Amino acid sequence: MEERNLELDDDGKVKLRKRTEEDLAKEAPEAEEEIVLDIPDFEGFQEEEAAEEEKAVQALHAREAEQEKKKERAARLLGEADKLFEEGDVYAAGEKYLDSAAQNRADWRAWFGVVRVQTKDFTDFSEIYDCEAAYDAAFRRMGKQERAALAERYVPSLQAHAEKLRAESEELFREDARLREERAPAAKKAFSAAVKWFAVSAAALLAFLVAAIVLWCSISAVWDGNYLIGAAVCTGAAVLAVIPAALTARRLAQAGAQRRMCARPSSTEAGKRAEALSEEEELVRSVIEDFCR
């Protein structure tokens, strides 16, 4: 049985003690102020340890071999996807790109292929949010050289597209302002008229309602047939007055909405279109930034 001492700060020593199968059957003597670690030192233990190490190595080699096979399959699928995309079979290309990414998630080219499919090679951004995960994976994994090469290919056309969107949106914003300015006087006039009609109908409704309440209350104090007739007539008039009051209230709400629209930018169809083009321009410029990082 071999023993070897190791220094353990200033408090004591750690003793490593090799023990055979026979030694393990005996009780080891306890030493004061010492920490003793027993290390198995017999043939069965060593063989078992070697077998476990061999299994681990074999498992590692198997995983590495499987990874290589996956990379080969991914490369083959990527080539097929590129060919399909160039031939115009976009849907089939997208499926191949996804299959390639499933085999080798670390390859940015497969993820970038998915983005190319969804954006029609960065010319249509209406579905770009459907491939947001693929977009992030592609730009996060690609290297600086690949990014620079892609920027040289795509950025000029993207910048031209962004400038076109900016010009179109500015023209539509001006059209929106012109339309709102033209419509504002008519909207204000319609609102004023709606206020007057609503005031008249509401006043009539309130007058008939108050009269009906007063007459019905008077009947209990003074019984008179005229009071009963007057109360019934006023009640009927109040009920009928609800109809014009409701119609004028609706007209007033519509006129108010029209007046507010004239004061609010991008409330016309031209303005809404301008907002959409402006948002697309911002999106395209963010893509340009990702290429140029």
mmCIF file of C-alpha atoms in Angstrom:
data_model
loop_
_atom_site.group_PDB
_atom_site.id
_atom_site.type_symbol
_atom_site.label_atom_id
_atom_site.label_comp_id
_atom_site.label_asym_id
_atom_site.label_seq_id
_atom_site.Cartn_x
_atom_site.Cartn_y
_atom_site.Cartn_z
ATOM 1 C CA MET A 1 0.000 0.000 0.000
ATOM 2 C CA GLU A 2 1.603 3.265 -1.159
ATOM 3 C CA GLU A 3 1.039 6.576 0.528
ATOM 4 C CA ARG A 4 1.728 10.130 -0.712
ATOM 5 C CA ASN A 5 1.257 13.349 1.248
ATOM 6 C CA LEU A 6 -0.098 16.649 -0.214
ATOM 7 C CA GLU A 7 0.099 19.982 1.596
ATOM 8 C CA LEU A 8 -3.363 21.359 2.553
ATOM 9 C CA ASP A 9 -2.938 25.056 3.481
ATOM 10 C CA ASP A 10 -1.571 25.342 7.059
ATOM 11 C CA ASP A 11 -4.122 23.200 8.847
ATOM 12 C CA GLY A 12 -3.021 19.704 7.997
ATOM 13 C CA LYS A 13 -2.274 17.256 5.227
ATOM 14 C CA VAL A 14 -4.246 15.180 2.740
ATOM 15 C CA LYS A 15 -3.009 11.617 2.456
ATOM 16 C CA LEU A 16 -3.722 9.631 -0.726
ATOM 17 C CA ARG A 17 -3.684 5.923 0.049
ATOM 18 C CA LYS A 18 -3.875 3.182 -2.586
ATOM 19 C CA ARG A 19 -5.713 0.099 -1.346
ATOM 20 C CA THR A 20 -6.014 -3.347 -2.858
ATOM 21 C CA GLU A 21 -9.001 -5.672 -2.526
ATOM 22 C CA GLU A 22 -7.384 -7.240 0.572
ATOM 23 C CA ASP A 23 -6.739 -3.840 2.132
ATOM 24 C CA LEU A 24 -10.356 -2.824 1.611
ATOM 25 C CA ALA A 25 -11.465 -5.726 3.803
ATOM 26 C CA LYS A 26 -9.344 -4.374 6.663
ATOM 27 C CA GLU A 27 -10.114 -1.289 8.630
ATOM 28 C CA ALA A 28 -7.555 1.447 8.085
ATOM 29 C CA PRO A 29 -6.069 3.081 11.197
ATOM 30 C CA GLU A 30 -7.290 6.598 11.878
ATOM 31 C CA ALA A 31 -4.661 9.354 11.949
ATOM 32 C CA GLU A 32 -5.038 12.535 13.926
ATOM 33 C CA GLU A 33 -5.165 15.839 12.046
ATOM 34 C CA GLU A 34 -4.979 14.068 8.690
ATOM 35 C CA ILE A 35 -7.440 13.629 5.842
ATOM 36 C CA VAL A 36 -7.044 10.256 4.170
ATOM 37 C CA LEU A 37 -8.461 9.537 0.692
ATOM 38 C CA ASP A 38 -8.551 5.880 -0.339
ATOM 39 C CA ILE A 39 -7.844 5.166 -4.030
ATOM 40 C CA PRO A 40 -8.837 1.704 -5.337
ATOM 41 C CA ASP A 41 -5.760 -0.050 -6.752
ATOM 42 C CA PHE A 42 -6.767 -3.480 -7.965
ATOM 43 C CA GLU A 43 -7.153 -5.146 -11.348
ATOM 44 C CA GLY A 44 -10.957 -5.341 -11.487
ATOM 45 C CA PHE A 45 -11.377 -1.654 -10.818
ATOM 46 C CA GLN A 46 -8.788 -0.690 -13.429
ATOM 47 C CA GLU A 47 -10.405 -2.926 -16.046
ATOM 48 C CA GLU A 48 -13.836 -1.444 -15.329
ATOM 49 C CA GLU A 49 -12.468 2.091 -15.560
ATOM 50 C CA ALA A 50 -10.746 1.330 -18.863
ATOM 51 C CA ALA A 51 -13.950 -0.192 -20.258
ATOM 52 C CA GLU A 52 -15.944 2.926 -19.344
ATOM 53 C CA GLU A 53 -13.354 5.167 -20.973
ATOM 54 C CA GLU A 54 -13.420 3.048 -24.118
ATOM 55 C CA LYS A 55 -17.206 3.252 -24.278
ATOM 56 C CA ALA A 56 -17.068 7.021 -23.905
ATOM 57 C CA VAL A 57 -14.522 7.304 -26.702
ATOM 58 C CA GLN A 58 -16.594 5.065 -28.956
ATOM 59 C CA ALA A 59 -19.723 7.118 -28.258
ATOM 60 C CA LEU A 60 -17.828 10.308 -29.056
ATOM 61 C CA HIS A 61 -16.560 8.882 -32.339
ATOM 62 C CA ALA A 62 -20.086 7.728 -33.210
ATOM 63 C CA ARG A 63 -21.497 11.195 -32.565
ATOM 64 C CA GLU A 64 -18.757 12.789 -34.652
ATOM 65 C CA ALA A 65 -19.430 10.366 -37.504
ATOM 66 C CA GLU A 66 -23.155 11.085 -37.335
ATOM 67 C CA GLN A 67 -22.471 14.833 -37.352
ATOM 68 C CA GLU A 68 -20.331 14.453 -40.456
ATOM 69 C CA LYS A 69 -23.091 12.503 -42.192
ATOM 70 C CA LYS A 70 -25.606 15.204 -41.282
ATOM 71 C CA LYS A 71 -23.308 17.900 -42.655
ATOM 72 C CA GLU A 72 -22.952 15.959 -45.905
ATOM 73 C CA ARG A 73 -26.735 15.571 -46.200
ATOM 74 C CA ALA A 74 -27.195 19.254 -45.384
ATOM 75 C CA ALA A 75 -24.709 20.287 -48.086
ATOM 76 C CA ARG A 76 -26.442 18.066 -50.648
ATOM 77 C CA LEU A 77 -29.888 19.453 -49.748
ATOM 78 C CA LEU A 78 -28.548 22.998 -49.869
ATOM 79 C CA GLY A 79 -27.241 22.460 -53.389
ATOM 80 C CA GLU A 80 -30.592 21.044 -54.497
ATOM 81 C CA ALA A 81 -32.419 23.992 -52.910
ATOM 82 C CA ASP A 82 -30.196 26.540 -54.672
ATOM 83 C CA LYS A 83 -30.831 24.834 -57.993
ATOM 84 C CA LEU A 84 -34.597 24.779 -57.466
ATOM 85 C CA PHE A 85 -34.583 28.442 -56.467
ATOM 86 C CA GLU A 86 -32.677 29.444 -59.590
ATOM 87 C CA GLU A 87 -35.145 27.429 -61.691
ATOM 88 C CA GLY A 88 -38.062 29.326 -60.154
ATOM 89 C CA ASP A 89 -39.538 26.495 -58.074
ATOM 90 C CA VAL A 90 -39.649 28.646 -54.956
ATOM 91 C CA TYR A 91 -41.908 26.443 -52.823
ATOM 92 C CA ALA A 92 -39.802 23.298 -53.356
ATOM 93 C CA ALA A 93 -36.641 25.308 -52.729
ATOM 94 C CA GLY A 94 -38.022 26.531 -49.412
ATOM 95 C CA GLU A 95 -38.729 22.962 -48.295
ATOM 96 C CA LYS A 96 -35.195 21.898 -49.218
ATOM 97 C CA TYR A 97 -33.676 24.841 -47.358
ATOM 98 C CA LEU A 98 -35.625 23.889 -44.240
ATOM 99 C CA ASP A 99 -34.530 20.244 -44.555
ATOM 100 C CA SER A 100 -30.918 21.382 -44.888
ATOM 101 C CA ALA A 101 -31.197 23.608 -41.811
ATOM 102 C CA ALA A 102 -32.656 20.685 -39.854
ATOM 103 C CA GLN A 103 -29.570 18.579 -40.684
ATOM 104 C CA ASN A 104 -27.029 21.298 -39.887
ATOM 105 C CA ARG A 105 -28.416 24.185 -37.873
ATOM 106 C CA ALA A 106 -25.014 25.879 -37.712
ATOM 107 C CA ASP A 107 -24.882 26.536 -41.472
ATOM 108 C CA TRP A 108 -26.134 30.079 -42.078
ATOM 109 C CA ARG A 109 -26.638 29.423 -45.805
ATOM 110 C CA ALA A 110 -29.706 27.237 -45.262
ATOM 111 C CA TRP A 111 -31.347 29.858 -43.032
ATOM 112 C CA PHE A 112 -30.470 32.575 -45.522
ATOM 113 C CA GLY A 113 -32.070 30.497 -48.255
ATOM 114 C CA VAL A 114 -35.321 30.436 -46.298
ATOM 115 C CA VAL A 115 -35.218 34.244 -46.102
ATOM 116 C CA ARG A 116 -34.544 34.503 -49.839
ATOM 117 C CA VAL A 117 -37.605 32.376 -50.518
ATOM 118 C CA GLN A 118 -39.880 34.395 -48.201
ATOM 119 C CA THR A 119 -38.682 37.748 -49.581
ATOM 120 C CA LYS A 120 -38.381 36.675 -53.228
ATOM 121 C CA ASP A 121 -34.659 37.319 -53.039
ATOM 122 C CA PHE A 122 -35.082 40.562 -51.050
ATOM 123 C CA THR A 123 -37.536 42.201 -53.441
ATOM 124 C CA ASP A 124 -40.820 41.655 -51.553
ATOM 125 C CA PHE A 125 -40.932 42.168 -47.776
ATOM 126 C CA SER A 126 -44.623 41.488 -47.189
ATOM 127 C CA GLU A 127 -43.855 38.059 -45.634
ATOM 128 C CA ILE A 128 -40.519 38.756 -43.981
ATOM 129 C CA TYR A 129 -41.968 38.484 -40.478
ATOM 130 C CA ASP A 130 -42.971 34.887 -41.271
ATOM 131 C CA CYS A 131 -39.263 33.988 -41.399
ATOM 132 C CA GLU A 132 -38.017 36.150 -38.536
ATOM 133 C CA ALA A 133 -36.321 33.224 -36.760
ATOM 134 C CA ALA A 134 -34.519 32.143 -39.945
ATOM 135 C CA TYR A 135 -33.466 35.755 -40.591
ATOM 136 C CA ASP A 136 -31.947 36.092 -37.112
ATOM 137 C CA ALA A 137 -30.193 32.713 -37.386
ATOM 138 C CA ALA A 138 -28.697 33.541 -40.800
ATOM 139 C CA PHE A 139 -27.267 36.940 -39.862
ATOM 140 C CA ARG A 140 -26.082 35.732 -36.461
ATOM 141 C CA ARG A 141 -24.142 32.785 -37.902
ATOM 142 C CA MET A 142 -22.629 34.257 -41.086
ATOM 143 C CA GLY A 143 -19.050 35.519 -40.986
ATOM 144 C CA LYS A 144 -17.775 38.993 -41.846
ATOM 145 C CA GLN A 145 -16.514 37.985 -45.275
ATOM 146 C CA GLU A 146 -19.800 36.328 -46.233
ATOM 147 C CA ARG A 147 -21.735 39.328 -44.933
ATOM 148 C CA ALA A 148 -19.560 41.713 -46.951
ATOM 149 C CA ALA A 149 -20.059 39.653 -50.120
ATOM 150 C CA LEU A 150 -23.825 39.605 -49.618
ATOM 151 C CA ALA A 151 -23.857 43.337 -48.919
ATOM 152 C CA GLU A 152 -22.099 43.969 -52.220
ATOM 153 C CA ARG A 153 -24.783 41.923 -53.974
ATOM 154 C CA TYR A 154 -27.940 43.128 -52.249
ATOM 155 C CA VAL A 155 -27.359 46.567 -50.698
ATOM 156 C CA PRO A 156 -27.378 48.656 -53.931
ATOM 157 C CA SER A 157 -30.795 47.343 -54.997
ATOM 158 C CA LEU A 158 -32.114 47.634 -51.438
ATOM 159 C CA GLN A 159 -31.002 51.258 -51.219
ATOM 160 C CA ALA A 160 -32.684 52.029 -54.534
ATOM 161 C CA HIS A 161 -35.862 50.349 -53.294
ATOM 162 C CA ALA A 162 -35.770 52.344 -50.051
ATOM 163 C CA GLU A 163 -35.375 55.621 -51.939
ATOM 164 C CA LYS A 164 -38.304 54.729 -54.180
ATOM 165 C CA LEU A 165 -40.466 53.970 -51.150
ATOM 166 C CA ARG A 166 -39.464 57.269 -49.541
ATOM 167 C CA ALA A 167 -40.373 59.282 -52.637
ATOM 168 C CA GLU A 168 -43.727 57.523 -53.006
ATOM 169 C CA SER A 169 -44.626 57.934 -49.337
ATOM 170 C CA GLU A 170 -43.757 61.645 -49.346
ATOM 171 C CA GLU A 171 -45.947 62.205 -52.414
ATOM 172 C CA LEU A 172 -48.828 60.364 -50.771
ATOM 173 C CA PHE A 173 -48.380 62.311 -47.519
ATOM 174 C CA ARG A 174 -48.706 65.540 -49.516
ATOM 175 C CA GLU A 175 -51.822 64.178 -51.224
ATOM 176 C CA ASP A 176 -53.244 63.269 -47.819
ATOM 177 C CA ALA A 177 -52.674 66.818 -46.536
ATOM 178 C CA ARG A 178 -54.263 68.339 -49.651
ATOM 179 C CA LEU A 179 -57.360 66.134 -49.407
ATOM 180 C CA ARG A 180 -57.841 66.862 -45.725
ATOM 181 C CA GLU A 181 -57.504 70.586 -46.310
ATOM 182 C CA GLU A 182 -60.088 70.477 -49.117
ATOM 183 C CA ARG A 183 -62.551 68.491 -47.035
ATOM 184 C CA ALA A 184 -62.148 70.486 -43.825
ATOM 185 C CA PRO A 185 -64.610 73.375 -44.610
ATOM 186 C CA ALA A 186 -67.392 71.006 -45.663
ATOM 187 C CA ALA A 187 -66.772 68.811 -42.623
ATOM 188 C CA LYS A 188 -66.966 71.809 -40.262
ATOM 189 C CA LYS A 189 -70.184 73.040 -41.916
ATOM 190 C CA ALA A 190 -71.760 69.588 -41.692
ATOM 191 C CA PHE A 191 -70.780 69.324 -38.033
ATOM 192 C CA SER A 192 -72.331 72.709 -37.198
ATOM 193 C CA ALA A 193 -75.575 71.749 -38.916
ATOM 194 C CA ALA A 194 -75.632 68.401 -37.120
ATOM 195 C CA VAL A 195 -75.188 70.164 -33.765
ATOM 196 C CA LYS A 196 -78.153 72.465 -34.476
ATOM 197 C CA TRP A 197 -80.479 69.647 -35.558
ATOM 198 C CA PHE A 198 -79.485 67.538 -32.567
ATOM 199 C CA ALA A 199 -80.103 70.465 -30.214
ATOM 200 C CA VAL A 200 -83.596 71.020 -31.667
ATOM 201 C CA SER A 201 -84.576 67.341 -31.506
ATOM 202 C CA ALA A 202 -83.125 66.900 -28.022
ATOM 203 C CA ALA A 203 -84.940 70.016 -26.769
ATOM 204 C CA ALA A 204 -88.258 68.766 -28.190
ATOM 205 C CA LEU A 205 -87.763 65.361 -26.595
ATOM 206 C CA LEU A 206 -86.917 66.935 -23.258
ATOM 207 C CA ALA A 207 -89.935 69.311 -23.410
ATOM 208 C CA PHE A 208 -92.443 66.541 -24.161
ATOM 209 C CA LEU A 209 -90.885 64.322 -21.504
ATOM 210 C CA VAL A 210 -91.055 66.988 -18.798
ATOM 211 C CA ALA A 211 -94.626 67.884 -19.729
ATOM 212 C CA ALA A 212 -95.690 64.245 -19.574
ATOM 213 C CA ILE A 213 -94.116 63.800 -16.144
ATOM 214 C CA VAL A 214 -95.755 66.944 -14.764
ATOM 215 C CA LEU A 215 -99.190 66.021 -16.111
ATOM 216 C CA TRP A 216 -99.026 62.444 -14.825
ATOM 217 C CA CYS A 217 -98.033 63.751 -11.402
ATOM 218 C CA SER A 218 -100.895 66.307 -11.452
ATOM 219 C CA ILE A 219 -103.513 63.624 -12.108
ATOM 220 C CA SER A 220 -102.962 62.112 -8.662
ATOM 221 C CA ALA A 221 -103.614 65.498 -7.026
ATOM 222 C CA VAL A 222 -106.467 66.799 -9.214
ATOM 223 C CA TRP A 223 -108.576 64.332 -11.108
ATOM 224 C CA ASP A 224 -109.411 65.903 -14.445
ATOM 225 C CA GLY A 225 -109.984 64.285 -17.828
ATOM 226 C CA ASN A 226 -108.073 67.051 -19.577
ATOM 227 C CA TYR A 227 -104.987 66.269 -17.527
ATOM 228 C CA LEU A 228 -105.255 62.612 -18.525
ATOM 229 C CA ILE A 229 -105.557 63.456 -22.221
ATOM 230 C CA GLY A 230 -102.682 65.941 -22.040
ATOM 231 C CA ALA A 231 -100.463 63.421 -20.228
ATOM 232 C CA ALA A 232 -101.175 60.736 -22.821
ATOM 233 C CA VAL A 233 -100.513 63.113 -25.728
ATOM 234 C CA CYS A 234 -97.234 64.356 -24.240
ATOM 235 C CA THR A 235 -96.134 60.796 -23.527
ATOM 236 C CA GLY A 236 -96.835 59.770 -27.123
ATOM 237 C CA ALA A 237 -95.034 62.855 -28.439
ATOM 238 C CA ALA A 238 -92.025 62.100 -26.237
ATOM 239 C CA VAL A 239 -91.877 58.560 -27.580
ATOM 240 C CA LEU A 240 -92.021 59.801 -31.154
ATOM 241 C CA ALA A 241 -89.425 62.479 -30.437
ATOM 242 C CA VAL A 242 -86.930 59.751 -29.543
ATOM 243 C CA ILE A 243 -86.654 58.805 -33.254
ATOM 244 C CA PRO A 244 -85.464 62.185 -34.610
ATOM 245 C CA ALA A 245 -83.260 62.635 -31.557
ATOM 246 C CA ALA A 246 -81.543 59.284 -32.251
ATOM 247 C CA LEU A 247 -81.140 60.068 -35.953
ATOM 248 C CA THR A 248 -79.670 63.498 -35.324
ATOM 249 C CA ALA A 249 -77.347 62.041 -32.661
ATOM 250 C CA ARG A 250 -76.070 59.545 -35.223
ATOM 251 C CA ARG A 251 -75.610 62.315 -37.769
ATOM 252 C CA LEU A 252 -73.738 64.379 -35.201
ATOM 253 C CA ALA A 253 -71.378 61.445 -34.420
ATOM 254 C CA GLN A 254 -70.632 60.908 -38.107
ATOM 255 C CA ALA A 255 -70.008 64.605 -38.714
ATOM 256 C CA GLY A 256 -67.704 64.747 -35.718
ATOM 257 C CA ALA A 257 -65.732 61.767 -37.015
ATOM 258 C CA GLN A 258 -65.363 63.428 -40.424
ATOM 259 C CA ARG A 259 -64.157 66.643 -38.824
ATOM 260 C CA ARG A 260 -61.594 64.764 -36.713
ATOM 261 C CA MET A 261 -60.367 62.873 -39.772
ATOM 262 C CA CYS A 262 -59.681 66.136 -41.544
ATOM 263 C CA ALA A 263 -57.527 67.223 -38.613
ATOM 264 C CA ARG A 264 -55.692 63.903 -38.228
ATOM 265 C CA PRO A 265 -52.749 63.091 -40.565
ATOM 266 C CA SER A 266 -52.902 59.866 -42.613
ATOM 267 C CA SER A 267 -56.671 59.561 -42.207
ATOM 268 C CA THR A 268 -57.340 59.414 -45.963
ATOM 269 C CA GLU A 269 -56.643 56.412 -48.171
ATOM 270 C CA ALA A 270 -53.603 58.220 -49.551
ATOM 271 C CA GLY A 271 -52.347 58.814 -46.018
ATOM 272 C CA LYS A 272 -52.835 55.190 -45.010
ATOM 273 C CA ARG A 273 -50.932 54.049 -48.079
ATOM 274 C CA ALA A 274 -48.182 56.552 -47.258
ATOM 275 C CA GLU A 275 -47.905 55.145 -43.718
ATOM 276 C CA ALA A 276 -47.561 51.610 -45.080
ATOM 277 C CA LEU A 277 -44.843 52.637 -47.545
ATOM 278 C CA SER A 278 -42.990 54.536 -44.830
ATOM 279 C CA GLU A 279 -43.004 51.475 -42.567
ATOM 280 C CA GLU A 280 -41.716 49.321 -45.429
ATOM 281 C CA GLU A 281 -38.939 51.832 -46.094
ATOM 282 C CA GLU A 282 -37.891 51.647 -42.439
ATOM 283 C CA LEU A 283 -37.848 47.848 -42.657
ATOM 284 C CA VAL A 284 -35.712 47.864 -45.815
ATOM 285 C CA ARG A 285 -33.215 50.266 -44.226
ATOM 286 C CA SER A 286 -32.947 47.986 -41.178
ATOM 287 C CA VAL A 287 -32.114 45.080 -43.518
ATOM 288 C CA ILE A 288 -29.428 47.236 -45.143
ATOM 289 C CA GLU A 289 -27.960 47.917 -41.699
ATOM 290 C CA ASP A 290 -27.840 44.184 -40.980
ATOM 291 C CA PHE A 291 -25.913 43.587 -44.210
ATOM 292 C CA CYS A 292 -23.452 46.395 -43.456
ATOM 293 C CA ARG A 293 -22.696 45.591 -39.816
#
